[in-house]
XYZ file of C-alpha atoms in Angstrom:
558
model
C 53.200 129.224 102.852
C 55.351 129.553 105.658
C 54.445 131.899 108.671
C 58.213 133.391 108.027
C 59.863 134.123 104.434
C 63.337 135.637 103.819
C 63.200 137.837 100.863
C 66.701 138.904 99.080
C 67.186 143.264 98.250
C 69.402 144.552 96.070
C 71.012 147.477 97.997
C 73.835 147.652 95.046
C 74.949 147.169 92.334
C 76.708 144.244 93.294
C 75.144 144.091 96.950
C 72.408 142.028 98.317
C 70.724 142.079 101.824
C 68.465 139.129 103.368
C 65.178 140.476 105.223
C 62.701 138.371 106.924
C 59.536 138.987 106.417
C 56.439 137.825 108.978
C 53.548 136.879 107.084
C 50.102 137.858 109.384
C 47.532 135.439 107.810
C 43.613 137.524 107.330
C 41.291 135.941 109.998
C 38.628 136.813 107.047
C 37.946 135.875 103.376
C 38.671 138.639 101.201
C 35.401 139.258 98.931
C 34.953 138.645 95.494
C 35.747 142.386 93.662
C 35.794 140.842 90.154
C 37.439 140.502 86.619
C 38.329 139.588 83.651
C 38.682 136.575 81.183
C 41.162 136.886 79.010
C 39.170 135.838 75.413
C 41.983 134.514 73.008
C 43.674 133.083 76.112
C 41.192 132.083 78.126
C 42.978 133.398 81.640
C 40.770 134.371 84.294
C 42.051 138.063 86.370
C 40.323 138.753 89.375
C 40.357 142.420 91.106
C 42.473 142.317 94.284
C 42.418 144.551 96.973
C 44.680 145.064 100.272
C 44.025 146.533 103.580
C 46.559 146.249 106.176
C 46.162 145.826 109.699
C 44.233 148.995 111.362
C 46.131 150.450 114.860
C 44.849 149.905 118.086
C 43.983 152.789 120.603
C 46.520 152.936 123.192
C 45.235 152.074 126.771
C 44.571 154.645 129.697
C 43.743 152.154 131.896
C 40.389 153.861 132.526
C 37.107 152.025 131.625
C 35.200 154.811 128.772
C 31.722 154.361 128.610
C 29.482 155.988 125.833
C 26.182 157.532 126.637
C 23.475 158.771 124.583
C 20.439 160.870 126.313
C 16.974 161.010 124.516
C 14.119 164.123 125.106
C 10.814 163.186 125.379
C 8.747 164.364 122.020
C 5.584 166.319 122.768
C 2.881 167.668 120.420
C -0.263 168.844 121.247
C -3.594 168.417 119.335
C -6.927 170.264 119.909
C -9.942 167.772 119.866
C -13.359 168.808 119.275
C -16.290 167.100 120.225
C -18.924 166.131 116.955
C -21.732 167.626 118.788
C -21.880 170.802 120.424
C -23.802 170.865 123.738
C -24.571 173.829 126.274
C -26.906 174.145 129.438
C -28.822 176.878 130.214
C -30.512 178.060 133.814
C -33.162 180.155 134.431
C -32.550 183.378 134.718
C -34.059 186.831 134.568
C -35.836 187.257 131.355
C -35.517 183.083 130.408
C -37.868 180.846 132.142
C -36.181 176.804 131.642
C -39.036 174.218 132.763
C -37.743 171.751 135.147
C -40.578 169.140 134.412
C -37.998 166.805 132.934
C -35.632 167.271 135.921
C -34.968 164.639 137.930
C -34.083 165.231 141.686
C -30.523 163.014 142.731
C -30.154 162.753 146.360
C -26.812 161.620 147.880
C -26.832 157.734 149.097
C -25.703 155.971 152.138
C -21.959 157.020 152.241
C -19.436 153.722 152.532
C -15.882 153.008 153.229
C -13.684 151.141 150.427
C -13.187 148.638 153.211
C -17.202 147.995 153.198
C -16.862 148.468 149.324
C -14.322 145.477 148.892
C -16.337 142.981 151.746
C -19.655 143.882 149.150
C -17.629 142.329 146.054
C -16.030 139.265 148.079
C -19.456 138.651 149.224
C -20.727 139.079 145.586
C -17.822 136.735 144.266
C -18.861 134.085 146.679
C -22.020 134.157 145.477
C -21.224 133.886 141.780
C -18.453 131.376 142.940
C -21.310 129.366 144.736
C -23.673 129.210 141.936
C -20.797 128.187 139.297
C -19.240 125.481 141.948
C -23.294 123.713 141.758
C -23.304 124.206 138.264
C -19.705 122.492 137.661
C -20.682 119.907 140.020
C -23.788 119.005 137.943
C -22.098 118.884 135.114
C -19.534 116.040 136.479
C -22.433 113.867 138.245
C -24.170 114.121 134.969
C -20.573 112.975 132.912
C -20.052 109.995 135.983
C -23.726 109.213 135.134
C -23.782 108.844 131.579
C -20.003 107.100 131.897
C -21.596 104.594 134.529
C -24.119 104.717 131.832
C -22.079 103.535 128.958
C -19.765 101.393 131.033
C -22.907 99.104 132.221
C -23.813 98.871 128.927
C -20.225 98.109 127.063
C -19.820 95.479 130.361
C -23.525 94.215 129.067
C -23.156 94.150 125.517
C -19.266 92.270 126.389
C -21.317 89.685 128.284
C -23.722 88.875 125.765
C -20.879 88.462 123.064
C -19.089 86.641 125.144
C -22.171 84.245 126.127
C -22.831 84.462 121.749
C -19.280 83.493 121.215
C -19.897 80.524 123.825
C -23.347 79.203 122.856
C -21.840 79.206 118.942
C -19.047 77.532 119.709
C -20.839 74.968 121.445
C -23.193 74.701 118.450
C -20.346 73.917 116.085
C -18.751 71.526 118.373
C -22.237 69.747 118.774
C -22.360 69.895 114.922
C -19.342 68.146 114.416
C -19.844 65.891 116.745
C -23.332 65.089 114.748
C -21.432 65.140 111.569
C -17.957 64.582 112.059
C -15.507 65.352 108.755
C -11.923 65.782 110.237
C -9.730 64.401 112.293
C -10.432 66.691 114.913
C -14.269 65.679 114.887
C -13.377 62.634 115.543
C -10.803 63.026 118.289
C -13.683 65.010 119.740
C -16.330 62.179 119.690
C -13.306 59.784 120.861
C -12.803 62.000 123.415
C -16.781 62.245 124.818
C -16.767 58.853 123.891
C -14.253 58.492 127.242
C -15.386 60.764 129.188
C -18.421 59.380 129.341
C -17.227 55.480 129.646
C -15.816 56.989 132.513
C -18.763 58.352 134.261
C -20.426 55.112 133.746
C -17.344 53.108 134.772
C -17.547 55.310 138.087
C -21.374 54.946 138.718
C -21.287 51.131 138.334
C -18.172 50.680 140.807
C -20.062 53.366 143.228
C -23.758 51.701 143.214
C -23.440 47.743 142.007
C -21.311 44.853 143.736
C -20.555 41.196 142.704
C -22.350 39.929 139.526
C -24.114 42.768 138.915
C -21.653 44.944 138.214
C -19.980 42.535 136.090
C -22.851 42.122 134.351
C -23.045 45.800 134.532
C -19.784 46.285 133.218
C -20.217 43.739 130.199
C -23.071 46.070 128.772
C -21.341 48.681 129.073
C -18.412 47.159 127.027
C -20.540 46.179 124.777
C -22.490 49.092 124.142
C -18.975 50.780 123.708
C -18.026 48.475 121.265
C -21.205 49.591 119.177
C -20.358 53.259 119.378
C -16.995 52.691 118.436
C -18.651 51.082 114.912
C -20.623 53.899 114.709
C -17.876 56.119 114.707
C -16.026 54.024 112.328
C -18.938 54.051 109.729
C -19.135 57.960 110.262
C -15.264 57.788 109.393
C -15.407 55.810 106.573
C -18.166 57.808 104.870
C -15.932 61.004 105.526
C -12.953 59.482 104.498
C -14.677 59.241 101.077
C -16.077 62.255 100.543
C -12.815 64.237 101.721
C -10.954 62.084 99.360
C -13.339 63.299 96.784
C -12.983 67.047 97.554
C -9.230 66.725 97.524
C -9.396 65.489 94.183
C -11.836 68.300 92.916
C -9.492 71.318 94.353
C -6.103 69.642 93.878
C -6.694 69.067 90.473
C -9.698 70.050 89.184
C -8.714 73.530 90.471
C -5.218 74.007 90.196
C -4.466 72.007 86.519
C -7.827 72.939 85.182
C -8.246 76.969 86.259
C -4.416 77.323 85.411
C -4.720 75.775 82.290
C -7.240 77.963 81.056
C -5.985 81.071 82.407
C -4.669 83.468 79.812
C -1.653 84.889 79.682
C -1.232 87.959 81.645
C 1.171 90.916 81.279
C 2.095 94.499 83.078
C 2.515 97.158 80.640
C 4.630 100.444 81.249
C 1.685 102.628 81.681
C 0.468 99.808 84.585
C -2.406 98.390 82.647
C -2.829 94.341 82.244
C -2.800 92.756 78.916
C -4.396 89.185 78.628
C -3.844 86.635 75.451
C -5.637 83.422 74.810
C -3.203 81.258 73.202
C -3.812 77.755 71.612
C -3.494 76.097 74.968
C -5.523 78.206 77.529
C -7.999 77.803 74.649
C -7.500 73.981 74.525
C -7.599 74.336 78.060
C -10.620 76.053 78.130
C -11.945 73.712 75.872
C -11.481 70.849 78.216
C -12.505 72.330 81.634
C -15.748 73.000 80.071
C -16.760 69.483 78.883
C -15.349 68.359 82.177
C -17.887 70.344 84.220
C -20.669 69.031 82.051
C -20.049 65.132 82.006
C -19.622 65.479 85.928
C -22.984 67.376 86.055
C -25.476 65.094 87.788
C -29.670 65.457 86.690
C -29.361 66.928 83.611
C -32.328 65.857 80.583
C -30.850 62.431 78.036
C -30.877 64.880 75.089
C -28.069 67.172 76.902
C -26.316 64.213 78.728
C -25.693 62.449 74.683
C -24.815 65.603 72.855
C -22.452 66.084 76.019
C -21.037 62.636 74.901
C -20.848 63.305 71.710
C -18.813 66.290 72.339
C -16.398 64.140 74.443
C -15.763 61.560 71.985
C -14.833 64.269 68.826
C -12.692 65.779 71.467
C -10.619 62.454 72.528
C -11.036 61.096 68.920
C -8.496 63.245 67.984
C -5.613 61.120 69.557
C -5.394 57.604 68.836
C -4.183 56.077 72.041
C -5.387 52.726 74.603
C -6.405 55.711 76.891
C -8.761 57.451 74.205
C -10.245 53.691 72.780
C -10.884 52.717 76.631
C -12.801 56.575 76.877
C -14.847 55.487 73.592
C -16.161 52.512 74.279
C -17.124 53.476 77.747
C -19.278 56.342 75.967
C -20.693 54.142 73.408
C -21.907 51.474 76.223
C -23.404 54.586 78.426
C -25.275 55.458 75.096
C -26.501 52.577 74.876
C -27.618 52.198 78.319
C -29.667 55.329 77.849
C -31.558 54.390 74.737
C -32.380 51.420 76.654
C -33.958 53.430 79.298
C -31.931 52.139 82.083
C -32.142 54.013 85.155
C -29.782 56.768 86.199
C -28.244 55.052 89.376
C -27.221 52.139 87.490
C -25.272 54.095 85.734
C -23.237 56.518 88.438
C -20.443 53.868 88.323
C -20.345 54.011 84.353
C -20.373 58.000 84.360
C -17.718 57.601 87.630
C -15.245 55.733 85.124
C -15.518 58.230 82.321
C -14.722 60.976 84.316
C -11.715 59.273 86.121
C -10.448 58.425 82.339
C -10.987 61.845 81.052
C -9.021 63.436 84.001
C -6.328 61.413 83.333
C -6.024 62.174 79.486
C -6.417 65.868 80.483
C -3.165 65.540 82.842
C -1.383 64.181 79.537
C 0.838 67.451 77.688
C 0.453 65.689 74.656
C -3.108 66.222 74.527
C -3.156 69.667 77.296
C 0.275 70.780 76.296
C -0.237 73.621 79.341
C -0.278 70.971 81.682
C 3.359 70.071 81.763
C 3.950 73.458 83.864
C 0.996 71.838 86.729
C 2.413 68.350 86.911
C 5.024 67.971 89.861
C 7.956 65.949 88.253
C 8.929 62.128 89.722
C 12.095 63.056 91.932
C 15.028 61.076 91.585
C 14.331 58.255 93.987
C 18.193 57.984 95.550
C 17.947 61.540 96.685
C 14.730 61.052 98.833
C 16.758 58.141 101.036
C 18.051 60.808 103.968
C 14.534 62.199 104.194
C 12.735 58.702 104.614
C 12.280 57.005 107.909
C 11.033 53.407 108.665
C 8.362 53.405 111.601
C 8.282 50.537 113.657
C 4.733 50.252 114.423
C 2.928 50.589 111.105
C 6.477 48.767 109.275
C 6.390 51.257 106.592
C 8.552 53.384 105.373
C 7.343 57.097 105.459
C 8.326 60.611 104.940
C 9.777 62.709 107.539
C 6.886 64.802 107.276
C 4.907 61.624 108.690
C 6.623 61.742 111.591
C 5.282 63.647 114.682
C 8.974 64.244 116.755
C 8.727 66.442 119.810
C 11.491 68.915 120.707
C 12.743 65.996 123.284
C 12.739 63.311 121.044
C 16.494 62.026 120.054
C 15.249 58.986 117.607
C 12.216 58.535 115.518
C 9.386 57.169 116.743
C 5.957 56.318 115.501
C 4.440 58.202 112.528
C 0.984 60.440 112.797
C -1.156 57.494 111.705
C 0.140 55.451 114.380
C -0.211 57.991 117.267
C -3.453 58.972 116.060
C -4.715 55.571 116.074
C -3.183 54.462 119.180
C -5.052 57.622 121.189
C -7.978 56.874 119.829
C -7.487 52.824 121.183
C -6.171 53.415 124.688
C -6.076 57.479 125.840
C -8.620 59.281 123.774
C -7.300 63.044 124.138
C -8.884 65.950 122.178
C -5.864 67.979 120.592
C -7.520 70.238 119.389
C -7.433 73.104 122.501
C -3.334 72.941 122.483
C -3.273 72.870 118.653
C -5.433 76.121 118.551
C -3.797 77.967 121.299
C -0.274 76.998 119.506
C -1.392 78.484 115.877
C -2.411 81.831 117.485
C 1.110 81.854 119.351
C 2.809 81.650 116.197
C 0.431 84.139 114.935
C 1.385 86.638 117.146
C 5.006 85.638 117.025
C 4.860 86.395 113.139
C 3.177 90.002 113.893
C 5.897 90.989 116.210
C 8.290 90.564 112.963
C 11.300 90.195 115.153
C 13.123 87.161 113.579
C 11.786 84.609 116.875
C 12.270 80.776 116.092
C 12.011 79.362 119.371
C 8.289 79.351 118.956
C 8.417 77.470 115.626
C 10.585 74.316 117.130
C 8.230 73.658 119.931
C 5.568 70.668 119.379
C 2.386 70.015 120.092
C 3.110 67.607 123.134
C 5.920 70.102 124.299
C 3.435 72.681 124.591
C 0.887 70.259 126.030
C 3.442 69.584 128.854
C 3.913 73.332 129.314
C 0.737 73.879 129.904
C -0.667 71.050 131.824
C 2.592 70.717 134.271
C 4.040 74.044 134.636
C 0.565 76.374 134.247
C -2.007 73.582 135.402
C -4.626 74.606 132.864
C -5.251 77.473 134.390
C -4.651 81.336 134.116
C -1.869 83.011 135.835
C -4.007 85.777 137.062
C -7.842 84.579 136.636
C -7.185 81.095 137.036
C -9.716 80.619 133.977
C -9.432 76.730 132.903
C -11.417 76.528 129.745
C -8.925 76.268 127.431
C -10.751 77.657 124.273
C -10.537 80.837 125.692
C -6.728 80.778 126.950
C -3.598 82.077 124.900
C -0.083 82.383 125.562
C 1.843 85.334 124.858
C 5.381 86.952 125.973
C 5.756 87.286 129.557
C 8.257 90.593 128.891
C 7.461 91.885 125.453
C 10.905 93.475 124.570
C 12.401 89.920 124.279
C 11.257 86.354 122.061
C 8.985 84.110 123.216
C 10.438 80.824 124.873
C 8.995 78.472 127.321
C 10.956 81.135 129.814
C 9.322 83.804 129.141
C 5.687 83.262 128.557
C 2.491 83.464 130.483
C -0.890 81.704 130.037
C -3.695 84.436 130.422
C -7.089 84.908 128.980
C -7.916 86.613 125.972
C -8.570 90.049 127.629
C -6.259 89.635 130.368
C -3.050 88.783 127.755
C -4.533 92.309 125.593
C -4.019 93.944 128.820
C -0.648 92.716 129.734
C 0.758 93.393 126.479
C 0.400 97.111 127.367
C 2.185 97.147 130.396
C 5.924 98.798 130.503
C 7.081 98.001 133.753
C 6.628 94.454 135.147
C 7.844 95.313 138.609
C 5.731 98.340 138.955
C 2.528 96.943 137.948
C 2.502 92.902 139.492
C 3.372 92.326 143.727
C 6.360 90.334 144.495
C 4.768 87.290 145.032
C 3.024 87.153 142.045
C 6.572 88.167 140.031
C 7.804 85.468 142.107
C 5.330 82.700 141.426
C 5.900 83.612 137.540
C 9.920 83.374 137.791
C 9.438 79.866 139.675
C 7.650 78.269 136.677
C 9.939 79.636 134.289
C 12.732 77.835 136.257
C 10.663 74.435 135.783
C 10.309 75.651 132.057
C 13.898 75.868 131.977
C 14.578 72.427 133.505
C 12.831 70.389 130.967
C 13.826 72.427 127.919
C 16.882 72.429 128.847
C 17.122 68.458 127.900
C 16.384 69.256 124.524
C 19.924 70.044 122.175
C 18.237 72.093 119.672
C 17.220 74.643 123.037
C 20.614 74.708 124.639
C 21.753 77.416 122.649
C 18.670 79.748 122.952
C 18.918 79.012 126.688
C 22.422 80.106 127.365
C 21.995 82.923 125.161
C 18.775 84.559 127.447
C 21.151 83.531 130.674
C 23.777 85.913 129.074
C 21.184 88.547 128.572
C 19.765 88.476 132.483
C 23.084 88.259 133.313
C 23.688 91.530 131.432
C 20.891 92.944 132.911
């Protein structure tokens, strides 16, 4: 509605006269008052009610003030005492003893100037006595403090010297029985260090044809260790090859193939079902485990037989034949009394065949789900490279390429072997202190992938040319007990901005929220300088451009 309305009166009969009207709009909501519904119709009344606008007091242009006074309310109220006391004196005709009395004599009269230097001098003097007791107390809390912090500092020591001496027990343990590639880069790599030594002690103490002769031992007696090591590898080779074939498949085709089928219900509870194939599965895992069971008695070792060939006789097949002949002959080996180790290559074969008809769906039909299908051949052509050294064509996985690298190189089996021929480095400190990086990358769940394109031999090269082995702060050079972490916390990790610290020293740094308040200048300084070299030589590498120039834009923000 308009603010102004013209309304049209009848003054006449025939006569009509225009009056505007000024509509003042409520500065309130009128209240609800109520109503009606209308039942047959359904129309809703509500009560209305009007008020119009209430006159203002003219002004006298004096300020009125209102006052109100207040008396004071008294009532009185007699109080009486619950006991009621007197004293009498003696008088004529009452005699009072006064053995009870006690005669009061008037003290030493004192000013309340004396009064007040009594209590300051009585304050002091409780003041004193708490001040000694307070300060007991806090010697006895730095005490017992000292106390504990001698003993945490001890009991740190000794788990760090634990930690040490164990680690060095393992390492001497694989070096005594080496299983994995990193054993042996280990023993390759004492195997230098000490040619080395020996290299340096015959050029320091023997001349002429001595130390040729000198020098020819020692060649030779390298060549020796070097077959020693290669037995040792051989012998692991085989046995890992075994244990790869136990928990790839025994593991993963047999325990899934017996596994029942599992289901969540609406109330939350599981349901399980054996079907025909986890039983079948079942079936076989179970006569698997007892022909590859080694010192058992004849009587158990033929009905275990004879349990295998009613299982395989069920499918007529070259695979199956092959498996029943090769349990006949073993029979008859046994009733023959032919010793046990003459026949580890016989039981060898069976067990070979029989995991082989297992991972066949005809006869485990569950197995079909297990069994990684043949890829099409033409589609694996982009991710196969050729390596020059070996002449075979490999995988890209085979391929060790550093963030630097623009074309492929030599695969893993090439740059193992060739370290272990000419340099003889132990990879194993950089490949440890690069895992927990990308640990504690993952923990910080912030979406950082610079850590996950560097290499090992990038991070090598970080380390050994831009932080010299050493800690930043400690200048600690054992390596086991080094880690890198974020050099400012509220940004990724990159080459840029990292530090290398020890253990306890990177636990402390990761706590600090000011940089510039907590490290000197120079020490900031020192720290910027080898980010710059950082920078230099990842700044070669295409797939770190972009990551650089963005953190450029961000300091530059800054």
């Amino acid at each position: 509605m308009p603010d102004v309305i013209t309304v049209s009166v009848q003054t006449g009969s025939d006569s009509f006269r225009d009056v505007v009207v000024k509509i003042e709009r409520p500065t309130y909501n009128k209240p609800f008052l109520g109503g009606f519904r209308n039942v047959s119709t359904g129309v809703e009344f509500h009560n209305a009610g009007s008020q119009t606008k209430p006159k203002k007091r003219p002004d006298k242009g004096i300020q009125l003030l209102c006052k109100e006074t207040q008396t004071v309310v008294e009532k009185n109220k007699p109080q009486q005492t619950r006991n009621t006391t007197s004293t009498q004196m003696t008088k004529i005709g009452l005699y009072v003893s006064n053995m009870t009395d006690k005669l009061i004599t008037p003290g030493k009269y004192f000013t309340a100037e004396e009064y007040h230097k009594r209590r300051l001098k009585a304050v002091i003097v409780l003041q004193k006595y708490f001040r000694r007791w307070h300060a007991i107390n806090l010697v006895q809390n730095l005490k017992e403090q000292w106390r504990l912090r001698l003993a945490l500092e001890a009991q740190e020591e000794l788990r760090k010297k634990k930690e040490k001496e164990d680690k060095l027990r393992r390492e001497y343990e694989k070096k005594l029985n080496p299983k994995t590639k990193e054993d042996f880069e280990l023993l390759y790599h004492d195997l230098e260090l000490w040619m080395q030594e020996e290299t340096e002690r015959i050029n320091r103490t023997l001349t002429g044809a001595e130390r040729k002769a000198a020098l020819c031992a020692l060649l030779e007696e390298e060549t020796q260790l070097i077959a020693c090591i290669g037995m040792h590898k051989l012998d692991a080779n085989v046995e890992n090859q075994q244990k790869a074939i136990f928990q790839l498949l025994v593991l993963q085709i047999f325990l899934k193939c017996a596994q029942p089928r599992r289901w969540k219900a609406y109330d939350g509870k599981i349901t399980e079902m054996d079907t025909k194939n986890s039983l079948r599965g079942k079936e076989l895992l179970e006569i698997y485990h007892s022909i590859s069971t080694k010192d058992i008695p004849k009587d158990e070792r033929t009905s275990v037989l004879l349990t295998l060939k009613c299982t395989v006789k069920e499918h007529e097949c070259k695979l199956t034949q092959e498996i029943v002949a090769l349990i006949d002959r073993e029979v008859d080996l046994m009733s023959r009394e032919v010793k046990e180790c003459n026949l580890e290559g016989l039981r060898k074969r069976i067990c070979t065949l029989f995991l082989q008809y297992i991972k066949i769906p005809e006869f485990n039909p569950r197995v079909s789900g297990l069994l990684k299908v043949p890829q099409d051949p033409l589609k694996l052509y982009k991710n196969v490279y050729f390596c020059h050294s070996c002449e075979k064509y490999l995988a890209a996985t085979e391929f060790l390429l550093p963030a630097n690298s623009r074309t492929i190189g030599r695969c893993r089996s090439c740059y193992q072997l060739d370290n272990e021929a000419r340099q003889r480095e132990a990879y194993l400190k950089y490949r440890l202190i690069l895992e927990n990086l990308r640990k504690s990358e993952v923990d910080y769940q912030d979406d950082s992938k610079i850590v996950f394109l560097v290499q090992l031999p990038d991070l090598q090269y970080l380390i050994e040319n831009v932080w010299n082995c050493q800690s930043a702060l400690s200048a600690c050079s054992d390596l086991y007990d080094l880690v890198m972490v974020r050099w400012d916390k509220q940004h990724e990790w990159s080459p840029w901005n990292t530090i290398l610290l020890t253990k306890e020293e990177a636990d402390a740094h990761l706590k600090i929220c000011n940089l510039q308040k907590t490290y000197e200048g120079p020490f900031i300084y020192r720290i910027e300088q080898k980010h710059i070299r950082a920078k230099n030589y990842f700044s070669q590498i295409p797939a770190m451009s972009s990551y650089l120039h963005r953190s450029n834009n961000q300091a530059n923000a800054n």
